[in-house]
PDB file of C-alpha atoms in Angstrom:
ATOM      1  CA  ILE A   1      59.066 -70.871 186.221  1.00  0.00           C
ATOM      2  CA  ASN A   2      58.366 -66.587 186.753  1.00  0.00           C
ATOM      3  CA  ALA A   3      54.720 -65.955 187.982  1.00  0.00           C
ATOM      4  CA  GLU A   4      53.863 -64.565 184.676  1.00  0.00           C
ATOM      5  CA  TYR A   5      54.300 -67.786 182.852  1.00  0.00           C
ATOM      6  CA  MET A   6      52.127 -69.631 185.785  1.00  0.00           C
ATOM      7  CA  GLY A   7      49.165 -67.271 185.161  1.00  0.00           C
ATOM      8  CA  TYR A   8      49.050 -67.777 181.463  1.00  0.00           C
ATOM      9  CA  ARG A   9      49.266 -71.810 182.342  1.00  0.00           C
ATOM     10  CA  MET A  10      46.799 -72.079 185.035  1.00  0.00           C
ATOM     11  CA  TRP A  11      44.386 -69.146 182.662  1.00  0.00           C
ATOM     12  CA  ALA A  12      44.818 -71.750 179.753  1.00  0.00           C
ATOM     13  CA  ASN A  13      43.879 -74.599 181.714  1.00  0.00           C
ATOM     14  CA  ILE A  14      41.023 -73.166 182.961  1.00  0.00           C
ATOM     15  CA  HIS A  15      40.008 -71.866 179.998  1.00  0.00           C
ATOM     16  CA  LEU A  16      40.134 -75.200 178.387  1.00  0.00           C
ATOM     17  CA  LEU A  17      38.360 -77.042 182.029  1.00  0.00           C
ATOM     18  CA  ASN A  18      35.418 -74.341 181.409  1.00  0.00           C
ATOM     19  CA  ALA A  19      34.937 -75.496 177.773  1.00  0.00           C
ATOM     20  CA  ALA A  20      34.618 -78.842 178.584  1.00  0.00           C
ATOM     21  CA  ARG A  21      32.156 -78.539 181.746  1.00  0.00           C
ATOM     22  CA  ALA A  22      29.924 -75.490 179.669  1.00  0.00           C
ATOM     23  CA  ALA A  23      29.454 -78.267 176.702  1.00  0.00           C
ATOM     24  CA  ARG A  24      28.029 -80.675 179.752  1.00  0.00           C
ATOM     25  CA  SER A  25      25.806 -77.473 181.075  1.00  0.00           C
ATOM     26  CA  MET A  26      27.989 -77.396 184.071  1.00  0.00           C
ATOM     27  CA  SER A  27      28.995 -74.613 186.055  1.00  0.00           C
ATOM     28  CA  THR A  28      32.253 -72.901 184.915  1.00  0.00           C
ATOM     29  CA  PHE A  29      35.345 -71.607 187.357  1.00  0.00           C
ATOM     30  CA  THR A  30      37.110 -67.524 187.168  1.00  0.00           C
ATOM     31  CA  PHE A  31      40.514 -67.223 187.435  1.00  0.00           C
ATOM     32  CA  ARG A  32      41.350 -64.781 190.470  1.00  0.00           C
ATOM     33  CA  PRO A  33      44.695 -65.289 191.593  1.00  0.00           C
ATOM     34  CA  HIS A  34      46.908 -63.945 194.532  1.00  0.00           C
ATOM     35  CA  CYS A  35      48.472 -60.961 192.612  1.00  0.00           C
ATOM     36  CA  GLY A  36      49.751 -57.638 193.119  1.00  0.00           C
ATOM     37  CA  GLU A  37      50.522 -57.888 197.196  1.00  0.00           C
ATOM     38  CA  SER A  38      54.231 -57.399 196.764  1.00  0.00           C
ATOM     39  CA  GLY A  39      57.291 -57.933 194.662  1.00  0.00           C
ATOM     40  CA  TYR A  40      57.462 -56.570 190.811  1.00  0.00           C
ATOM     41  CA  VAL A  41      54.545 -54.741 189.208  1.00  0.00           C
ATOM     42  CA  GLN A  42      55.040 -57.173 185.686  1.00  0.00           C
ATOM     43  CA  HIS A  43      53.021 -59.871 187.316  1.00  0.00           C
ATOM     44  CA  LEU A  44      50.164 -57.515 187.753  1.00  0.00           C
ATOM     45  CA  GLY A  45      50.479 -56.398 183.771  1.00  0.00           C
ATOM     46  CA  ALA A  46      50.419 -60.001 183.276  1.00  0.00           C
ATOM     47  CA  CYS A  47      46.767 -61.067 185.482  1.00  0.00           C
ATOM     48  CA  PHE A  48      45.612 -57.885 183.698  1.00  0.00           C
ATOM     49  CA  LEU A  49      45.421 -60.067 180.185  1.00  0.00           C
ATOM     50  CA  VAL A  50      44.182 -63.448 181.919  1.00  0.00           C
ATOM     51  CA  ALA A  51      42.727 -62.967 185.435  1.00  0.00           C
ATOM     52  CA  ASN A  52      38.711 -62.021 185.983  1.00  0.00           C
ATOM     53  CA  SER A  53      39.684 -60.057 189.070  1.00  0.00           C
ATOM     54  CA  ILE A  54      42.603 -60.585 191.441  1.00  0.00           C
ATOM     55  CA  ASN A  55      43.199 -60.729 195.234  1.00  0.00           C
ATOM     56  CA  HIS A  56      45.196 -58.251 196.923  1.00  0.00           C
ATOM     57  CA  GLY A  57      46.752 -55.438 194.599  1.00  0.00           C
ATOM     58  CA  ILE A  58      47.928 -52.954 196.229  1.00  0.00           C
ATOM     59  CA  GLN A  59      51.402 -52.664 194.214  1.00  0.00           C
ATOM     60  CA  LEU A  60      49.135 -50.576 191.623  1.00  0.00           C
ATOM     61  CA  ARG A  61      49.759 -48.097 193.886  1.00  0.00           C
ATOM     62  CA  HIS A  62      53.280 -48.072 191.988  1.00  0.00           C
ATOM     63  CA  THR A  63      52.206 -47.551 188.362  1.00  0.00           C
ATOM     64  CA  PRO A  64      49.176 -45.856 187.517  1.00  0.00           C
ATOM     65  CA  ALA A  65      48.945 -46.289 183.988  1.00  0.00           C
ATOM     66  CA  LEU A  66      48.451 -50.237 185.054  1.00  0.00           C
ATOM     67  CA  GLN A  67      45.975 -48.729 187.822  1.00  0.00           C
ATOM     68  CA  TYR A  68      44.181 -46.949 184.817  1.00  0.00           C
ATOM     69  CA  PHE A  69      43.798 -50.076 182.771  1.00  0.00           C
ATOM     70  CA  TYR A  70      42.240 -52.210 185.861  1.00  0.00           C
ATOM     71  CA  TYR A  71      40.087 -49.218 186.265  1.00  0.00           C
ATOM     72  CA  LEU A  72      38.855 -48.985 182.387  1.00  0.00           C
ATOM     73  CA  GLU A  73      38.293 -53.159 182.559  1.00  0.00           C
ATOM     74  CA  HIS A  74      36.628 -53.176 185.410  1.00  0.00           C
ATOM     75  CA  ILE A  75      38.574 -56.104 186.933  1.00  0.00           C
ATOM     76  CA  GLY A  76      38.329 -56.671 190.473  1.00  0.00           C
ATOM     77  CA  LEU A  77      40.577 -55.908 193.131  1.00  0.00           C
ATOM     78  CA  SER A  78      40.095 -58.009 196.504  1.00  0.00           C
ATOM     79  CA  VAL A  79      41.865 -56.526 199.264  1.00  0.00           C
ATOM     80  CA  SER A  80      42.560 -57.645 203.387  1.00  0.00           C
ATOM     81  CA  PRO A  81      43.955 -54.428 204.526  1.00  0.00           C
ATOM     82  CA  LEU A  82      44.497 -55.857 208.184  1.00  0.00           C
ATOM     83  CA  SER A  83      46.681 -58.903 206.059  1.00  0.00           C
ATOM     84  CA  ASN A  84      48.573 -56.382 204.011  1.00  0.00           C
ATOM     85  CA  ASN A  85      49.449 -54.351 207.329  1.00  0.00           C
ATOM     86  CA  HIS A  86      50.992 -57.225 209.340  1.00  0.00           C
ATOM     87  CA  LEU A  87      53.012 -58.268 206.402  1.00  0.00           C
ATOM     88  CA  PHE A  88      53.815 -55.479 203.819  1.00  0.00           C
ATOM     89  CA  LEU A  89      52.516 -51.510 204.505  1.00  0.00           C
ATOM     90  CA  PRO A  90      50.843 -50.409 207.454  1.00  0.00           C
ATOM     91  CA  TYR A  91      47.056 -50.154 207.226  1.00  0.00           C
ATOM     92  CA  SER A  92      47.789 -45.658 207.459  1.00  0.00           C
ATOM     93  CA  LYS A  93      49.352 -46.155 203.508  1.00  0.00           C
ATOM     94  CA  ASN A  94      46.899 -49.091 202.134  1.00  0.00           C
ATOM     95  CA  PRO A  95      45.841 -47.543 198.743  1.00  0.00           C
ATOM     96  CA  PHE A  96      42.623 -49.275 198.953  1.00  0.00           C
ATOM     97  CA  PRO A  97      40.652 -45.883 199.834  1.00  0.00           C
ATOM     98  CA  ASP A  98      42.376 -44.143 196.829  1.00  0.00           C
ATOM     99  CA  PHE A  99      41.040 -47.202 194.575  1.00  0.00           C
ATOM    100  CA  PHE A 100      38.189 -46.740 196.082  1.00  0.00           C
ATOM    101  CA  ARG A 101      37.153 -43.387 195.308  1.00  0.00           C
ATOM    102  CA  ARG A 102      39.024 -43.231 192.068  1.00  0.00           C
ATOM    103  CA  GLY A 103      36.188 -45.776 190.543  1.00  0.00           C
ATOM    104  CA  LEU A 104      38.088 -48.605 191.100  1.00  0.00           C
ATOM    105  CA  ASN A 105      36.383 -52.170 191.142  1.00  0.00           C
ATOM    106  CA  VAL A 106      37.349 -52.927 194.783  1.00  0.00           C
ATOM    107  CA  THR A 107      36.000 -54.837 197.803  1.00  0.00           C
ATOM    108  CA  LEU A 108      37.557 -56.145 201.314  1.00  0.00           C
ATOM    109  CA  SER A 109      38.052 -59.330 201.774  1.00  0.00           C
ATOM    110  CA  THR A 110      39.708 -61.438 204.397  1.00  0.00           C
ATOM    111  CA  ASP A 111      42.948 -63.140 204.307  1.00  0.00           C
ATOM    112  CA  ASP A 112      44.632 -66.259 206.897  1.00  0.00           C
ATOM    113  CA  PRO A 113      42.056 -65.069 209.123  1.00  0.00           C
ATOM    114  CA  LEU A 114      43.303 -67.123 211.925  1.00  0.00           C
ATOM    115  CA  GLN A 115      46.582 -65.677 211.731  1.00  0.00           C
ATOM    116  CA  PHE A 116      45.971 -62.062 211.028  1.00  0.00           C
ATOM    117  CA  HIS A 117      42.229 -61.680 212.324  1.00  0.00           C
ATOM    118  CA  GLN A 118      41.216 -60.951 216.365  1.00  0.00           C
ATOM    119  CA  THR A 119      37.551 -61.817 215.760  1.00  0.00           C
ATOM    120  CA  GLN A 120      34.956 -64.826 215.451  1.00  0.00           C
ATOM    121  CA  GLU A 121      33.783 -62.438 212.228  1.00  0.00           C
ATOM    122  CA  PRO A 122      37.105 -61.491 210.394  1.00  0.00           C
ATOM    123  CA  LEU A 123      34.933 -59.999 207.341  1.00  0.00           C
ATOM    124  CA  ILE A 124      33.013 -58.026 210.022  1.00  0.00           C
ATOM    125  CA  GLU A 125      36.095 -56.850 211.173  1.00  0.00           C
ATOM    126  CA  GLU A 126      37.528 -55.791 207.692  1.00  0.00           C
ATOM    127  CA  TYR A 127      34.943 -53.756 207.102  1.00  0.00           C
ATOM    128  CA  SER A 128      34.458 -51.928 210.495  1.00  0.00           C
ATOM    129  CA  ILE A 129      38.011 -51.230 210.783  1.00  0.00           C
ATOM    130  CA  ALA A 130      37.984 -49.853 207.284  1.00  0.00           C
ATOM    131  CA  SER A 131      35.022 -47.336 207.536  1.00  0.00           C
ATOM    132  CA  LYS A 132      36.492 -45.803 210.534  1.00  0.00           C
ATOM    133  CA  MET A 133      39.739 -45.641 209.672  1.00  0.00           C
ATOM    134  CA  TRP A 134      39.102 -44.542 206.478  1.00  0.00           C
ATOM    135  CA  ASN A 135      35.576 -42.632 207.325  1.00  0.00           C
ATOM    136  CA  MET A 136      33.347 -44.484 204.824  1.00  0.00           C
ATOM    137  CA  SER A 137      29.676 -43.864 205.072  1.00  0.00           C
ATOM    138  CA  THR A 138      27.101 -46.404 205.060  1.00  0.00           C
ATOM    139  CA  THR A 139      26.886 -45.915 200.975  1.00  0.00           C
ATOM    140  CA  ASP A 140      30.447 -46.781 200.685  1.00  0.00           C
ATOM    141  CA  MET A 141      30.476 -50.164 202.749  1.00  0.00           C
ATOM    142  CA  CYS A 142      27.348 -51.098 200.672  1.00  0.00           C
ATOM    143  CA  GLU A 143      28.958 -50.281 196.942  1.00  0.00           C
ATOM    144  CA  ILE A 144      32.170 -52.448 198.606  1.00  0.00           C
ATOM    145  CA  ALA A 145      29.812 -55.192 199.617  1.00  0.00           C
ATOM    146  CA  ARG A 146      28.025 -55.339 196.165  1.00  0.00           C
ATOM    147  CA  HIS A 147      31.330 -55.394 194.465  1.00  0.00           C
ATOM    148  CA  SER A 148      31.893 -58.503 196.428  1.00  0.00           C
ATOM    149  CA  VAL A 149      28.993 -60.302 195.421  1.00  0.00           C
ATOM    150  CA  LEU A 150      29.436 -59.148 191.758  1.00  0.00           C
ATOM    151  CA  GLN A 151      33.409 -60.829 192.354  1.00  0.00           C
ATOM    152  CA  SER A 152      31.891 -63.695 193.658  1.00  0.00           C
ATOM    153  CA  GLY A 153      32.172 -67.782 192.359  1.00  0.00           C
ATOM    154  CA  LEU A 154      28.502 -67.398 192.928  1.00  0.00           C
ATOM    155  CA  GLU A 155      26.258 -68.447 190.359  1.00  0.00           C
ATOM    156  CA  GLY A 156      24.475 -66.039 188.371  1.00  0.00           C
ATOM    157  CA  SER A 157      21.020 -66.841 190.147  1.00  0.00           C
ATOM    158  CA  VAL A 158      22.423 -66.893 193.439  1.00  0.00           C
ATOM    159  CA  LYS A 159      23.510 -63.240 192.356  1.00  0.00           C
ATOM    160  CA  ALA A 160      20.330 -61.966 190.912  1.00  0.00           C
ATOM    161  CA  LYS A 161      18.457 -63.278 194.656  1.00  0.00           C
ATOM    162  CA  ILE A 162      21.207 -60.949 196.200  1.00  0.00           C
ATOM    163  CA  LEU A 163      21.386 -57.950 194.039  1.00  0.00           C
ATOM    164  CA  GLY A 164      18.309 -58.159 191.997  1.00  0.00           C
ATOM    165  CA  GLU A 165      17.646 -59.674 188.063  1.00  0.00           C
ATOM    166  CA  HIS A 166      19.816 -57.139 186.521  1.00  0.00           C
ATOM    167  CA  TYR A 167      22.941 -57.584 188.964  1.00  0.00           C
ATOM    168  CA  TYR A 168      25.668 -57.737 185.955  1.00  0.00           C
ATOM    169  CA  LEU A 169      24.088 -54.142 184.531  1.00  0.00           C
ATOM    170  CA  GLU A 170      26.410 -51.187 185.376  1.00  0.00           C
ATOM    171  CA  SER A 171      23.995 -48.541 185.174  1.00  0.00           C
ATOM    172  CA  PRO A 172      21.521 -47.685 187.795  1.00  0.00           C
ATOM    173  CA  GLU A 173      19.098 -49.887 185.972  1.00  0.00           C
ATOM    174  CA  GLY A 174      21.058 -52.784 187.075  1.00  0.00           C
ATOM    175  CA  ASN A 175      20.577 -51.554 191.023  1.00  0.00           C
ATOM    176  CA  VAL A 176      17.512 -52.838 192.709  1.00  0.00           C
ATOM    177  CA  PRO A 177      18.108 -50.045 196.258  1.00  0.00           C
ATOM    178  CA  HIS A 178      16.195 -52.363 198.323  1.00  0.00           C
ATOM    179  CA  CYS A 179      18.582 -55.256 197.959  1.00  0.00           C
ATOM    180  CA  SER A 180      21.598 -53.635 197.484  1.00  0.00           C
ATOM    181  CA  ASN A 181      20.973 -50.896 199.861  1.00  0.00           C
ATOM    182  CA  LEU A 182      23.053 -48.728 197.541  1.00  0.00           C
ATOM    183  CA  PRO A 183      21.444 -45.489 196.099  1.00  0.00           C
ATOM    184  CA  GLY A 184      21.131 -45.290 192.460  1.00  0.00           C
ATOM    185  CA  LEU A 185      22.737 -41.759 192.809  1.00  0.00           C
ATOM    186  CA  ARG A 186      26.007 -43.731 193.477  1.00  0.00           C
ATOM    187  CA  LEU A 187      25.702 -46.215 190.828  1.00  0.00           C
ATOM    188  CA  ASP A 188      24.869 -43.447 188.451  1.00  0.00           C
ATOM    189  CA  PHE A 189      28.093 -41.368 189.042  1.00  0.00           C
ATOM    190  CA  ARG A 190      30.058 -44.357 188.870  1.00  0.00           C
ATOM    191  CA  TRP A 191      28.618 -45.069 184.722  1.00  0.00           C
ATOM    192  CA  ARG A 192      28.662 -41.474 184.075  1.00  0.00           C
ATOM    193  CA  MET A 193      32.300 -40.779 184.975  1.00  0.00           C
ATOM    194  CA  MET A 194      32.900 -44.122 183.306  1.00  0.00           C
ATOM    195  CA  GLU A 195      30.906 -42.875 180.260  1.00  0.00           C
ATOM    196  CA  GLU A 196      32.783 -39.552 180.288  1.00  0.00           C
ATOM    197  CA  GLU A 197      36.260 -41.309 180.776  1.00  0.00           C
ATOM    198  CA  VAL A 198      36.295 -43.482 176.961  1.00  0.00           C
ATOM    199  CA  LYS A 199      34.616 -40.574 175.298  1.00  0.00           C
ATOM    200  CA  LEU A 200      37.719 -39.024 176.039  1.00  0.00           C
ATOM    201  CA  ILE A 201      40.005 -41.692 175.132  1.00  0.00           C
ATOM    202  CA  ASN A 202      38.158 -42.246 171.668  1.00  0.00           C
ATOM    203  CA  MET A 203      38.787 -38.686 171.252  1.00  0.00           C
ATOM    204  CA  TYR A 204      42.748 -39.545 169.806  1.00  0.00           C
ATOM    205  CA  LEU A 205      41.879 -42.855 168.360  1.00  0.00           C
ATOM    206  CA  THR A 206      40.903 -44.148 165.303  1.00  0.00           C
ATOM    207  CA  PRO A 207      37.278 -45.436 164.241  1.00  0.00           C
ATOM    208  CA  ASP A 208      38.521 -48.819 163.716  1.00  0.00           C
ATOM    209  CA  SER A 209      40.172 -48.789 167.061  1.00  0.00           C
ATOM    210  CA  GLN A 210      37.574 -46.918 169.523  1.00  0.00           C
ATOM    211  CA  LEU A 211      37.695 -48.526 173.296  1.00  0.00           C
ATOM    212  CA  ALA A 212      34.618 -50.129 174.076  1.00  0.00           C
ATOM    213  CA  ASN A 213      32.829 -48.936 177.441  1.00  0.00           C
ATOM    214  CA  VAL A 214      32.666 -52.472 179.286  1.00  0.00           C
ATOM    215  CA  PHE A 215      30.140 -50.371 181.715  1.00  0.00           C
ATOM    216  CA  SER A 216      28.017 -49.746 178.641  1.00  0.00           C
ATOM    217  CA  ASP A 217      24.242 -51.820 179.113  1.00  0.00           C
ATOM    218  CA  GLN A 218      24.608 -53.032 175.737  1.00  0.00           C
ATOM    219  CA  VAL A 219      28.225 -54.756 176.130  1.00  0.00           C
ATOM    220  CA  ARG A 220      26.834 -56.329 179.710  1.00  0.00           C
ATOM    221  CA  ARG A 221      23.311 -57.233 177.885  1.00  0.00           C
ATOM    222  CA  GLU A 222      25.351 -59.365 174.985  1.00  0.00           C
ATOM    223  CA  HIS A 223      27.894 -60.544 177.592  1.00  0.00           C
ATOM    224  CA  PHE A 224      25.331 -62.554 180.108  1.00  0.00           C
ATOM    225  CA  LYS A 225      23.050 -63.422 177.981  1.00  0.00           C
TER     226      LYS A 225
END
């Protein structure tokens, strides 16, 4: 059974389970599969259609078009460069800093810490090494950490306590600097770049096929109300 089919089957079953749980006012699950660490890029395309976010995704470096789709839809990538370094890709060649600077929704994570990490704080290890290897600033680290909270399966009420009441908005209005330690200018920059990108695409689309900006406050409020 190929990975694409299994991805669809997992999504379909989680979708049905979530419908049943939501009807009983219970919490629901997100689909965040292990995807794109190695192998063919086709399963990245399949997960683009069904996943809320993915773990790894470094094979997107081989397909700029698909990478662009992940950017436009803001699908999360949770990457463990130290694990990748042990298994598939030298640390210096990891695409994480490129993904981050291009505006993809990326964060750092651990992967089999007993096997691939050397300290009792494997996540801190990932952050500290990444910051030194790729000359990332404190603002960069805070943005990556904010992505981690947003990608997580924490309930909305918990995310609101960590990031602020309107955490789900991607505009500066959704950022509370004293909670996230992230300057409003950074979020404003990301938000405006996405707006410009969507406008550029829509210049070449017919009115009935216009692309929605998933970053827009209107779309986000409608989704999370």
